[in-house]
XYZ file of C-alpha atoms in Angstrom:
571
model
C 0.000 0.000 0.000
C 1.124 3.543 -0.804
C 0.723 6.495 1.399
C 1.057 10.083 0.747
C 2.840 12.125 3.570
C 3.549 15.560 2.230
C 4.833 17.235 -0.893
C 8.650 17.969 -1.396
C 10.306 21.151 -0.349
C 12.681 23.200 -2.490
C 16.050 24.652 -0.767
C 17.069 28.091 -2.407
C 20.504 29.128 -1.888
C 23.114 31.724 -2.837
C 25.824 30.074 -4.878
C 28.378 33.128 -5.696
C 28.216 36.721 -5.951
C 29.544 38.066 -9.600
C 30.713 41.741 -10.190
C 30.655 43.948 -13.392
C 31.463 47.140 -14.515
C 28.509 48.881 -15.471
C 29.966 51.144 -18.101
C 31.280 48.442 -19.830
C 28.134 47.307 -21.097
C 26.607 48.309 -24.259
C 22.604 49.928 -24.397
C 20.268 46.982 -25.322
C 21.163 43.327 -24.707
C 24.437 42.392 -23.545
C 25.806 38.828 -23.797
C 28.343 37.689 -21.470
C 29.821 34.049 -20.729
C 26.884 33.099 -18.211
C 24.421 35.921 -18.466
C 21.966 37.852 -20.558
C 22.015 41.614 -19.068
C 19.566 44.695 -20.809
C 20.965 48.170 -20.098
C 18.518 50.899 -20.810
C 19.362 54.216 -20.349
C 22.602 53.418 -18.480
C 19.879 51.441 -16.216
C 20.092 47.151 -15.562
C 16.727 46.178 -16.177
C 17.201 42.230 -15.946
C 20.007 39.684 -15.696
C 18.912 35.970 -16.914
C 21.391 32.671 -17.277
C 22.005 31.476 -20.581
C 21.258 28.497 -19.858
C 18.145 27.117 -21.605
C 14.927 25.635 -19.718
C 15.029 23.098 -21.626
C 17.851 20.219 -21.558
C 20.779 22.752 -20.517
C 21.806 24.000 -23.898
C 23.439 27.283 -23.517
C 22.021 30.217 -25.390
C 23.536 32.250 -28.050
C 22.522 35.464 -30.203
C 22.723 34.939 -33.408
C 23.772 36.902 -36.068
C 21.942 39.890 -36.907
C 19.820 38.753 -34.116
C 19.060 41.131 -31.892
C 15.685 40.424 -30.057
C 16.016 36.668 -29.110
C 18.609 33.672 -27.886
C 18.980 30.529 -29.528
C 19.862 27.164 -27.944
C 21.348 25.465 -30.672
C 20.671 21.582 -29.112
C 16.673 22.049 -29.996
C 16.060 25.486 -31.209
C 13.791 27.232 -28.469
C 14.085 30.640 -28.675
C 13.855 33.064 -25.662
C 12.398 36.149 -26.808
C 13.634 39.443 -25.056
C 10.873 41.400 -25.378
C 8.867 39.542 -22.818
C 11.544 36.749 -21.895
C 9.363 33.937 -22.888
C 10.549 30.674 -24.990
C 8.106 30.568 -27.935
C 6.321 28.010 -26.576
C 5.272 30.269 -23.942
C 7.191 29.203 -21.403
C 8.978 31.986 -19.277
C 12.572 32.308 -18.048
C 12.983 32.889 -14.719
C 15.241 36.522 -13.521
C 18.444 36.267 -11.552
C 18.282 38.649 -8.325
C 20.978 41.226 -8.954
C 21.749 45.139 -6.935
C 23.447 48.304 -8.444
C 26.669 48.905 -6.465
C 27.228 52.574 -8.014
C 29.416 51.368 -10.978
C 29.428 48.286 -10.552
C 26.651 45.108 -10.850
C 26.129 42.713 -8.024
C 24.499 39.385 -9.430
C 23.378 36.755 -7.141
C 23.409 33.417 -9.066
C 21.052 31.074 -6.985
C 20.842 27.311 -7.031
C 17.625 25.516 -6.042
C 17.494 22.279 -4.697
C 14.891 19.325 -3.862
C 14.355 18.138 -0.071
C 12.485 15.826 1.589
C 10.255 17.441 4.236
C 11.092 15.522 7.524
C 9.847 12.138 7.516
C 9.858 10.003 10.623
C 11.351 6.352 10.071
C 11.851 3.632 12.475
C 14.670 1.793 10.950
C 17.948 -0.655 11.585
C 21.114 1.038 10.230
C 22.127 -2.292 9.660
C 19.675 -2.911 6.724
C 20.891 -3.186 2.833
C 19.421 -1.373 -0.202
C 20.463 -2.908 -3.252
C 20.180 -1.680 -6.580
C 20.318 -4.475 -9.290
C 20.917 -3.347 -12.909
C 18.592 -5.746 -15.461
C 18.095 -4.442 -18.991
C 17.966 -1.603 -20.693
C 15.730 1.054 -18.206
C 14.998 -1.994 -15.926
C 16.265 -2.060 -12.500
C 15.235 -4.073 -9.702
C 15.449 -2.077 -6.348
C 15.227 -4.304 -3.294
C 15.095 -3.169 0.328
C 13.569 -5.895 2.881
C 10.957 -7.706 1.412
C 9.745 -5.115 -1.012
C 11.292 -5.180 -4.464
C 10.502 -2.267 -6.990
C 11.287 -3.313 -10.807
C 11.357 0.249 -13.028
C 10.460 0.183 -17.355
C 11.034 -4.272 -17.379
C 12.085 -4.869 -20.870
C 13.130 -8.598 -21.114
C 12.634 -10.044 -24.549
C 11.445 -8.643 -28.278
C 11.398 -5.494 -30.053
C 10.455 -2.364 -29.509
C 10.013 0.552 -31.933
C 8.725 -1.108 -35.549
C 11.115 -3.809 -35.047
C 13.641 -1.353 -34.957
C 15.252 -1.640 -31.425
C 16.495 -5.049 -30.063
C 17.934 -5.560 -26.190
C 21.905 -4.840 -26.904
C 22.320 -7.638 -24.388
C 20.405 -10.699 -23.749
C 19.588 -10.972 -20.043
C 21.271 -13.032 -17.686
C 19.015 -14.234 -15.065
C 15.948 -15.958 -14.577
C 13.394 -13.239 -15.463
C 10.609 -16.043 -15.155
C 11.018 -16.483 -11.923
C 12.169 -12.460 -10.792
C 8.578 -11.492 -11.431
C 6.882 -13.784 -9.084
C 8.012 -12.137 -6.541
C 7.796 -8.014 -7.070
C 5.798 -5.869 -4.964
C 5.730 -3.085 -7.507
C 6.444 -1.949 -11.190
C 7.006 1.684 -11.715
C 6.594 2.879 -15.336
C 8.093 6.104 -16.183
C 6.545 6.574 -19.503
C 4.722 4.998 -22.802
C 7.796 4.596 -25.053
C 7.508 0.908 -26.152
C 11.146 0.549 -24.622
C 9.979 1.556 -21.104
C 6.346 0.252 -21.245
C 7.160 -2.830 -22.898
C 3.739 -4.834 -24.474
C 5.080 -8.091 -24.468
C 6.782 -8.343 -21.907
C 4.428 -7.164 -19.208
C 2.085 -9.836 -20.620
C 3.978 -12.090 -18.959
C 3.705 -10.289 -16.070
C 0.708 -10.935 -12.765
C -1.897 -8.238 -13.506
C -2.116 -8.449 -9.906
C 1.216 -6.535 -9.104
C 0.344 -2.821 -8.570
C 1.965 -0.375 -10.819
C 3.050 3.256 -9.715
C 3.271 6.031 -12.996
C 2.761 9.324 -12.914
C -0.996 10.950 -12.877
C -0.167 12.931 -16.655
C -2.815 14.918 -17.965
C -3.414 12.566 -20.858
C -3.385 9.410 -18.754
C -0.785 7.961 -21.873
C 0.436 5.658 -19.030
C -2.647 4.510 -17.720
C -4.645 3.917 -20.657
C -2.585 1.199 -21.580
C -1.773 -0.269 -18.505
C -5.412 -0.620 -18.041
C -5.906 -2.272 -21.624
C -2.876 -4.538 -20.167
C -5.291 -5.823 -17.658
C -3.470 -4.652 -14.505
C -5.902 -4.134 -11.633
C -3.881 -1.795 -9.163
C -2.584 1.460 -10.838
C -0.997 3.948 -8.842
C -0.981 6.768 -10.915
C 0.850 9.404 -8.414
C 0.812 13.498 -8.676
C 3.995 14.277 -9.552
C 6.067 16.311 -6.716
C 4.450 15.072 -3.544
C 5.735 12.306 -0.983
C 4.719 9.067 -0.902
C 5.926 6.033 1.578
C 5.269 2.419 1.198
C 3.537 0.636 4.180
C 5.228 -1.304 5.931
C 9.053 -0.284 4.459
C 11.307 2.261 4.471
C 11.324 3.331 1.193
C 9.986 7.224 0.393
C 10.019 8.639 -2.929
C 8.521 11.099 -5.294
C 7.913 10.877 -9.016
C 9.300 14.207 -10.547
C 8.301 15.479 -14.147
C 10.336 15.835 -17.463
C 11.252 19.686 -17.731
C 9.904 19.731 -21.268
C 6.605 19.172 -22.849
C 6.830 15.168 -22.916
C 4.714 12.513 -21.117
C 7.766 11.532 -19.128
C 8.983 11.256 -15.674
C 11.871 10.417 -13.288
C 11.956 9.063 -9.858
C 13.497 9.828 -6.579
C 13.760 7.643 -3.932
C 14.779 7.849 0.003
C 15.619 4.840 1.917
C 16.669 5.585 5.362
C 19.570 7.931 4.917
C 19.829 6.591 0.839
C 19.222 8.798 -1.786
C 18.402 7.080 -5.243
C 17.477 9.141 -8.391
C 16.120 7.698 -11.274
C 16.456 10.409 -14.427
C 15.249 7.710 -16.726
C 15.205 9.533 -20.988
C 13.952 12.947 -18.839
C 15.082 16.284 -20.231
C 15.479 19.058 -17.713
C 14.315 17.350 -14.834
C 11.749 19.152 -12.386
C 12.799 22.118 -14.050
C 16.851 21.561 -13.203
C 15.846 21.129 -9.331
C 17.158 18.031 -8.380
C 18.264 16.617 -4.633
C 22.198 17.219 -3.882
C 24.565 14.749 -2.809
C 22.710 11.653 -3.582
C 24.448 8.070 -3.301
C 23.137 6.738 -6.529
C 22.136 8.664 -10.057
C 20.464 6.600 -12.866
C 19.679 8.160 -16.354
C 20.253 7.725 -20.248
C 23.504 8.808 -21.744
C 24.016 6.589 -25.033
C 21.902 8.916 -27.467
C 21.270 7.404 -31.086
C 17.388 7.229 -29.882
C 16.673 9.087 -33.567
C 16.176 8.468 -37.059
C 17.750 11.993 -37.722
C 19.627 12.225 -39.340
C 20.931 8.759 -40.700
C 17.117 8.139 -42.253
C 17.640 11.809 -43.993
C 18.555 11.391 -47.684
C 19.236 15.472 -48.424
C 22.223 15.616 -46.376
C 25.669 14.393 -47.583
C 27.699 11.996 -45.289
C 29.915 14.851 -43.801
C 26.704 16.873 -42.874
C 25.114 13.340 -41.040
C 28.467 13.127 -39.085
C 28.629 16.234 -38.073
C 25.041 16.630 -36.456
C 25.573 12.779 -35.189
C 28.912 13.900 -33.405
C 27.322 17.036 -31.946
C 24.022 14.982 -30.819
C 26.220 13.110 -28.457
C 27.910 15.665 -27.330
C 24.653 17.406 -26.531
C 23.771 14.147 -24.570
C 26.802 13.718 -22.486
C 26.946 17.224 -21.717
C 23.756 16.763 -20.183
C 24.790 14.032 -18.197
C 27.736 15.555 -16.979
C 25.517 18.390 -15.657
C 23.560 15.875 -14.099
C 26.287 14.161 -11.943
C 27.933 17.700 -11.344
C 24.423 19.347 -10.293
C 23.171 15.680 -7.880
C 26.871 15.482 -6.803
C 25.929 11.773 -6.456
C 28.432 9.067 -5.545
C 27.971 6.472 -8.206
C 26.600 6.966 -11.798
C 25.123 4.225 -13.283
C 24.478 4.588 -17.259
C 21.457 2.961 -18.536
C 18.295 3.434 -20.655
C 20.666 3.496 -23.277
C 21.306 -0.365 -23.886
C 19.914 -1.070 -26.944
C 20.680 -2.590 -30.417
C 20.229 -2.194 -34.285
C 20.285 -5.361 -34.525
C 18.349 -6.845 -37.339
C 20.475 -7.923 -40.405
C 18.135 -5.261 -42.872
C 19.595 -3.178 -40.448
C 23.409 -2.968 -40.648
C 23.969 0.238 -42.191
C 22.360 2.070 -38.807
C 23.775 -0.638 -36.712
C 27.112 0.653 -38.131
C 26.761 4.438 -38.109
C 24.540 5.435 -35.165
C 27.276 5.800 -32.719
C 26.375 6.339 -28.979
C 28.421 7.609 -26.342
C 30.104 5.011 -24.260
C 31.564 4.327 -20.889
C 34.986 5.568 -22.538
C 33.777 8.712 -22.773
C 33.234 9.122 -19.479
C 36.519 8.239 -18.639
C 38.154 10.773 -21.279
C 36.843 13.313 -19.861
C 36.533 12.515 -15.985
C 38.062 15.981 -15.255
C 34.344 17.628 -16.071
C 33.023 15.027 -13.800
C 32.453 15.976 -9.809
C 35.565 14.350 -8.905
C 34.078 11.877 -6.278
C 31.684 9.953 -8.076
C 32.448 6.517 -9.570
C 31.142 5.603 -12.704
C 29.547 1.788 -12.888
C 30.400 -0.646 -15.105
C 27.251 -2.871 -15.781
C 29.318 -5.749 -17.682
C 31.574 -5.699 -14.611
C 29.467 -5.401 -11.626
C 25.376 -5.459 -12.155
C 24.577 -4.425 -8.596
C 24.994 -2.206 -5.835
C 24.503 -2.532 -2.276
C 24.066 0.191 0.002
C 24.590 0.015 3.737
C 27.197 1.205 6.118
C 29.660 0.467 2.934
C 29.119 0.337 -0.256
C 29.602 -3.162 -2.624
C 29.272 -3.800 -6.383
C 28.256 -7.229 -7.221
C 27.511 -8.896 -9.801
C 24.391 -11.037 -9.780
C 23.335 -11.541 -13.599
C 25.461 -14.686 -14.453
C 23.074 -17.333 -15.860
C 23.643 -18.007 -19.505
C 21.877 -16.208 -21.643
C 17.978 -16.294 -20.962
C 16.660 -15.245 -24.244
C 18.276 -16.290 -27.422
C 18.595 -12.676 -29.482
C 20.544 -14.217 -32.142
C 20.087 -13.505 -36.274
C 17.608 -16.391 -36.218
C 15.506 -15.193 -33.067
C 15.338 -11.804 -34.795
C 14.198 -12.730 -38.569
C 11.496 -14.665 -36.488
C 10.077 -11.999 -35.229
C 10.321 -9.868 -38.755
C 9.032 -12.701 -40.184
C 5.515 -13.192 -38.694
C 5.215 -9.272 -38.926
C 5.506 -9.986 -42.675
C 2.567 -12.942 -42.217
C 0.411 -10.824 -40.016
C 0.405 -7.711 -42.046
C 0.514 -8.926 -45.348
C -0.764 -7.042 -48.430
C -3.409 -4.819 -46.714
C -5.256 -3.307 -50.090
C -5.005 0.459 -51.338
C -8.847 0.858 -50.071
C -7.949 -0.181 -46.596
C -4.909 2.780 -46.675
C -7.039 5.203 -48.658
C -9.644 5.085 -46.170
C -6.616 5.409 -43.537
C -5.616 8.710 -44.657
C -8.856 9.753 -45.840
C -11.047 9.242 -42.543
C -7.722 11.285 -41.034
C -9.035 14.799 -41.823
C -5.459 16.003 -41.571
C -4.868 19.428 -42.929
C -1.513 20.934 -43.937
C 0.148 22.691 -47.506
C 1.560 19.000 -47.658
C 1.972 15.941 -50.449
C 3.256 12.800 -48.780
C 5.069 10.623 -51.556
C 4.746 7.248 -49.738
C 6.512 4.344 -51.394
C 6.127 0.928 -49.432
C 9.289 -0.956 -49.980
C 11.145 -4.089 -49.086
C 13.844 -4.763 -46.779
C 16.542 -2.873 -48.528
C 14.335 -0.169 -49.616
C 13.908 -1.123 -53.023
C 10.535 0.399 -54.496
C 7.290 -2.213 -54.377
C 5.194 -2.224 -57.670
C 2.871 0.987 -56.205
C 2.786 4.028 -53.919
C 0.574 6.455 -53.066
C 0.508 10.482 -52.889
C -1.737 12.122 -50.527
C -2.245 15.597 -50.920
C -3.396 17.148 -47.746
C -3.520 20.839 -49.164
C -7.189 20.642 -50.463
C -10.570 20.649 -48.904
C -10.926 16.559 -49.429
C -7.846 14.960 -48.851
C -6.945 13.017 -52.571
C -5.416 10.035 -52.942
C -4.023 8.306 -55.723
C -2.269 5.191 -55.965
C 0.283 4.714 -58.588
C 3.391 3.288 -60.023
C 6.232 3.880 -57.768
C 8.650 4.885 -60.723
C 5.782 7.275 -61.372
C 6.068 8.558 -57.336
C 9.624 8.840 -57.701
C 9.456 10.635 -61.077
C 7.150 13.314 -59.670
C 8.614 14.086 -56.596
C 12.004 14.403 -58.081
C 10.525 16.946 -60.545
C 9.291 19.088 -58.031
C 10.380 22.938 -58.271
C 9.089 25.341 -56.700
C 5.501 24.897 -54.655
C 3.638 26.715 -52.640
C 3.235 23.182 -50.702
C 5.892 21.167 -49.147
C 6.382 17.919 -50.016
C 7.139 14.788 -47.899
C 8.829 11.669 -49.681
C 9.268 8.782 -47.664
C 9.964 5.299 -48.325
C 8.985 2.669 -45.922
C 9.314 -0.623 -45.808
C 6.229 -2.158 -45.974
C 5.727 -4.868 -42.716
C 6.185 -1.792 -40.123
C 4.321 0.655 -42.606
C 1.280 -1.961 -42.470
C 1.810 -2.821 -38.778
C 1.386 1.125 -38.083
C -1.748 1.680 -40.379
C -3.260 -1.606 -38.401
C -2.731 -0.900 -35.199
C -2.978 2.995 -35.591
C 0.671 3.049 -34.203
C 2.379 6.511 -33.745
C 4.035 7.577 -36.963
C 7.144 8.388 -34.963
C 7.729 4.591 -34.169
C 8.653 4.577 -38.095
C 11.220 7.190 -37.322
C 12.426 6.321 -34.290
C 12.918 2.821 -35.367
C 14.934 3.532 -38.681
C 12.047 1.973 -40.543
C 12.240 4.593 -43.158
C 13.883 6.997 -45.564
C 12.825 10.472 -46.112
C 13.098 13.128 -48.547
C 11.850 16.798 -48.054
C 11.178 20.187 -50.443
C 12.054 22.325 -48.689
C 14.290 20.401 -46.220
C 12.426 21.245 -43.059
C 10.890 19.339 -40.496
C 7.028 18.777 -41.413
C 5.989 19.087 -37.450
C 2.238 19.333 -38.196
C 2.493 15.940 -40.008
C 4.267 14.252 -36.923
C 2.671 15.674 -34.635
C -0.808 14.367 -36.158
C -0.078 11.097 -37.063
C 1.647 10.517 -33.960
C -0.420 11.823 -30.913
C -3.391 12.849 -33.067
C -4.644 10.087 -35.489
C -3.705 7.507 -33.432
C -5.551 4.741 -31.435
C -5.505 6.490 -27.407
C -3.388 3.977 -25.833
C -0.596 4.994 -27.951
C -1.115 8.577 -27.731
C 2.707 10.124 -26.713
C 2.732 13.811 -25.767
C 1.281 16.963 -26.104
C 3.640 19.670 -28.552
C 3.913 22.977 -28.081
C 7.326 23.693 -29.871
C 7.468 22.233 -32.893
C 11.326 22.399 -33.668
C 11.883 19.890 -30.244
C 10.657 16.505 -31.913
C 14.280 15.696 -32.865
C 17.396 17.622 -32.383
C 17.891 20.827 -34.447
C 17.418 19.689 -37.636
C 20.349 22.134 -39.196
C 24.094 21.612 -39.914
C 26.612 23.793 -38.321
């Protein structure tokens, strides 16, 4: 049973004072390493950070820009005028005082606390933290075990993403005996179809209470009986245990969470895939941090066809930067103890998929270690190959539990399998059943989709469709591919854009069938995409995946349009 017991608290506190001469700033807008600053008539009206809201990009004026900051990781835009984002959201002023001719700017630091919870507890008892798969971890304390996102066999993602690593334990028999299963969000990587069908419908599941229930609504279609679906931000203790925690929201606009536990004098923080968690206010000097750091969770660019190899390494390269950066913040900012890496342990692994299995590079436990002097110098970094588990008591131990052989073949031949009765179940559905698709959509847009089902490798089928979304009935025509091809690639100038995409044609069906989120295509490297101009169609995606959908696969709500995928420029 769960019990709430209070909402968190949040700790302001002065970090540093920083001086600067006045008369050294220009009228308007100045731009210095960490601050925004607007003089107006030899006045400071406000002092902001540059760092953005969002995932802890750091802002920049562009050139010939004058009223608004970029973050080049995902393009919001901070408008000076009001200091808003686009999307409405606002950035927060830094406290500063006029010393005569000089400026006196307190930079503040916020952090998350526990209001003071009573415990009766034995110092002596052990909290151990066993790494699984993927975003699964099983956290045990007493007799209460708490498995996070299980993941233990199949696909995810179109038949796109594969377990990097088979697991190596029983996973049969772990289940029988959990108390709870926290979901942090509806990815099919962290709520998992198949394998929580293999899971007791009886075990109660904690997720956060989002406005759109995406969590919930499919949890409930799973059959399980006991949902916890928590307000984010308050307290909550399990009966009978010592185990406290809170579930804490992304910082962006996405149906996703993190979690933060408190066990006895243990602090555990879950980040999970979360950008900007809880707005940047996180607990301080935890013992263990948990969150995503691989990156290559895109189709962009490697699914892009308009940009040349050099352009695709480039924004690849700076991606993971952007990633790792983030994570360093993360460990620097929680000052925790022990990092562990995870969410990140997947795999392109089907054979139709070498090319991406080849290119998407993801940042590695070697990066870490080249560039331990960003990291806060007294954390340790875990090695889940090495040790799988730690336990927390009066000393800390890393163990390593997972060393059955493998569970769960995840071989060439255990993969085709899977691709293969995709292939059988969503054979050859007929141009009337995918006219009516796009048809009974009622999408509107200044868009032509050029949609080419293909095979494996890509290779145009005998047909395609266009779809022309631009008039008042949405048309359809079905037609030779070479013809598709043909027309698209004659396409000057338009007042429409136009979409070209080739798909191949089990995951294409499988999507149309199910009413899957269009972004599973993407996501999963299930396609190849062509553009005039060579912009991101955000209406489109943003329809077909949270819009036209069926509601248990609905994703997140989108109020900046240029955040589906990292900045989709080269620099």
């Amino acid at each position: 049973m769960i019990e709430l017991i209070s909402k968190i608290s949040v700790h302001t506190k002065k970090l540093k004072k920083t001086f600067l001469d006045i008369k050294n700033l220009n009228e308007g807008v100045n731009s210095t390493n960490e601050f925004f600053i607007k003089k107006e008539d030899n006045k400071i009206k406000w002092v902001v950070n540059r760092i953005c809201d969002h995932n802890f990009g750091k802002l920049i004026i562009k050139k010939n820009e004058t009223d608004e900051a970029t973050c080049p990781l995902h393009q919001w835009k901070l408008n000076f005028k009001d200091l808003k984002y686009k999307n409405g959201i606002s950035k927060k002023k830094i406290s500063f005082k006029n010393r005569g001719e000089k400026l006196e700017i307190f930079d503040l630091e916020q952090t998350l606390k526990f209001n003071k919870v009573n415990s009766k507890y034995s110092k002596n008892k052990i909290t151990q933290i066993r790494y699984l798969s993927h975003a699964s971890v099983l956290i045990v304390d007493g007799k209460t075990k708490i498995l996070t996102d299980p993941w233990f066999k199949g696909p995810a993602f179109c038949n796109g993403w594969w377990l990097r690593d088979e697991p190596k334990f029983d996973y049969e028999n772990l289940i029988k005996d959990i108390s709870y299963i926290y979901i942090s969000h509806n990815h099919p990587d962290h709520l998992h179809i198949e394998t929580l069908s293999k899971i007791d419908k009886s075990i109660p599941i904690i997720t956060p209470k989002f406005a759109t229930n995406s969590t919930k609504i499919l949890l409930k279609r799973l059959g399980f009986k006991k949902i916890y679906d928590l307000d984010f931000n308050n307290i909550f203790k399990i009966k009978d245990s010592d185990i406290n925690f809170t579930i804490l929201k992304s910082g962006d606009f996405r149906d996703d969470s993190g979690i933060y536990f408190e066990i006895r004098n243990k602090k555990i923080l879950l980040n999970v895939d979360c950008n900007n968690l809880n707005g940047g206010i996180l607990p301080e000097n935890i013992d263990v941090l948990l969150s995503s750091f691989a990156g290559g969770a895109s189709g962009f660019p490697l699914c892009f066809d308009d940009f040349s190899w050099d352009e695709k390494e480039r924004i690849l390269d700076r991606n993971r930067k952007a990633i790792f950066n983030m994570v360093v913040q993360l460990i620097n900012k929680t000052k925790c103890k022990i990092f562990v890496p995870y969410a990140g342990f997947f795999s392109e692994k089907a054979t139709r998929d070498k090319f991406i299995l080849n290119n998407n590079k993801k940042n590695n436990l070697d990066n870490f270690k080249k560039y331990s002097k960003q990291l806060y110098a007294k954390v340790k970094i875990l090695d889940t190959s090495k040790h799988d588990t730690i336990q927390l008591s009066s000393k800390v131990e890393f163990k390593k539990l997972n060393i059955l052989k493998k569970q769960i073949k995840n071989d060439k031949k255990y993969i085709d399998s899977y691709i293969s009765l995709t292939k059988k179940k969503y054979l050859n559905l007929s141009s009337e059943y995918i006219e009516k698709y796009f048809k009974n959509s009622d999408f509107k847009a200044n868009l032509i989709l050029y949609l080419l089902p293909t095979n494996d490798d890509f290779k145009f089928n005998n047909h395609g469709y266009i779809i022309d979304f631009s008039k008042k009935n949405i048309k359809f025509k079905t037609l030779k591919a070479s013809k598709i091809f043909q027309l698209f690639h004659n396409v000057k100038k338009s007042i429409n854009r136009h979409l070209f995409m080739k798909v191949r044609e089990d995951s294409l069906n499988m999507v149309f069938a199910n009413k899957l989120p269009w972004e599973d295509l993407l996501i999963g490297f299930q396609c190849r995409i062509k553009r005039k101009p060579n912009i991101y169609n955000n209406d489109f995606w943003q329809y077909f995946t949270n819009n036209y959908i069926d509601e248990v696969n609905f994703r997140y709500k989108n109020p900046c349009g240029s955040c589906e995928v990292l900045f989709q420029q080269v620099y």
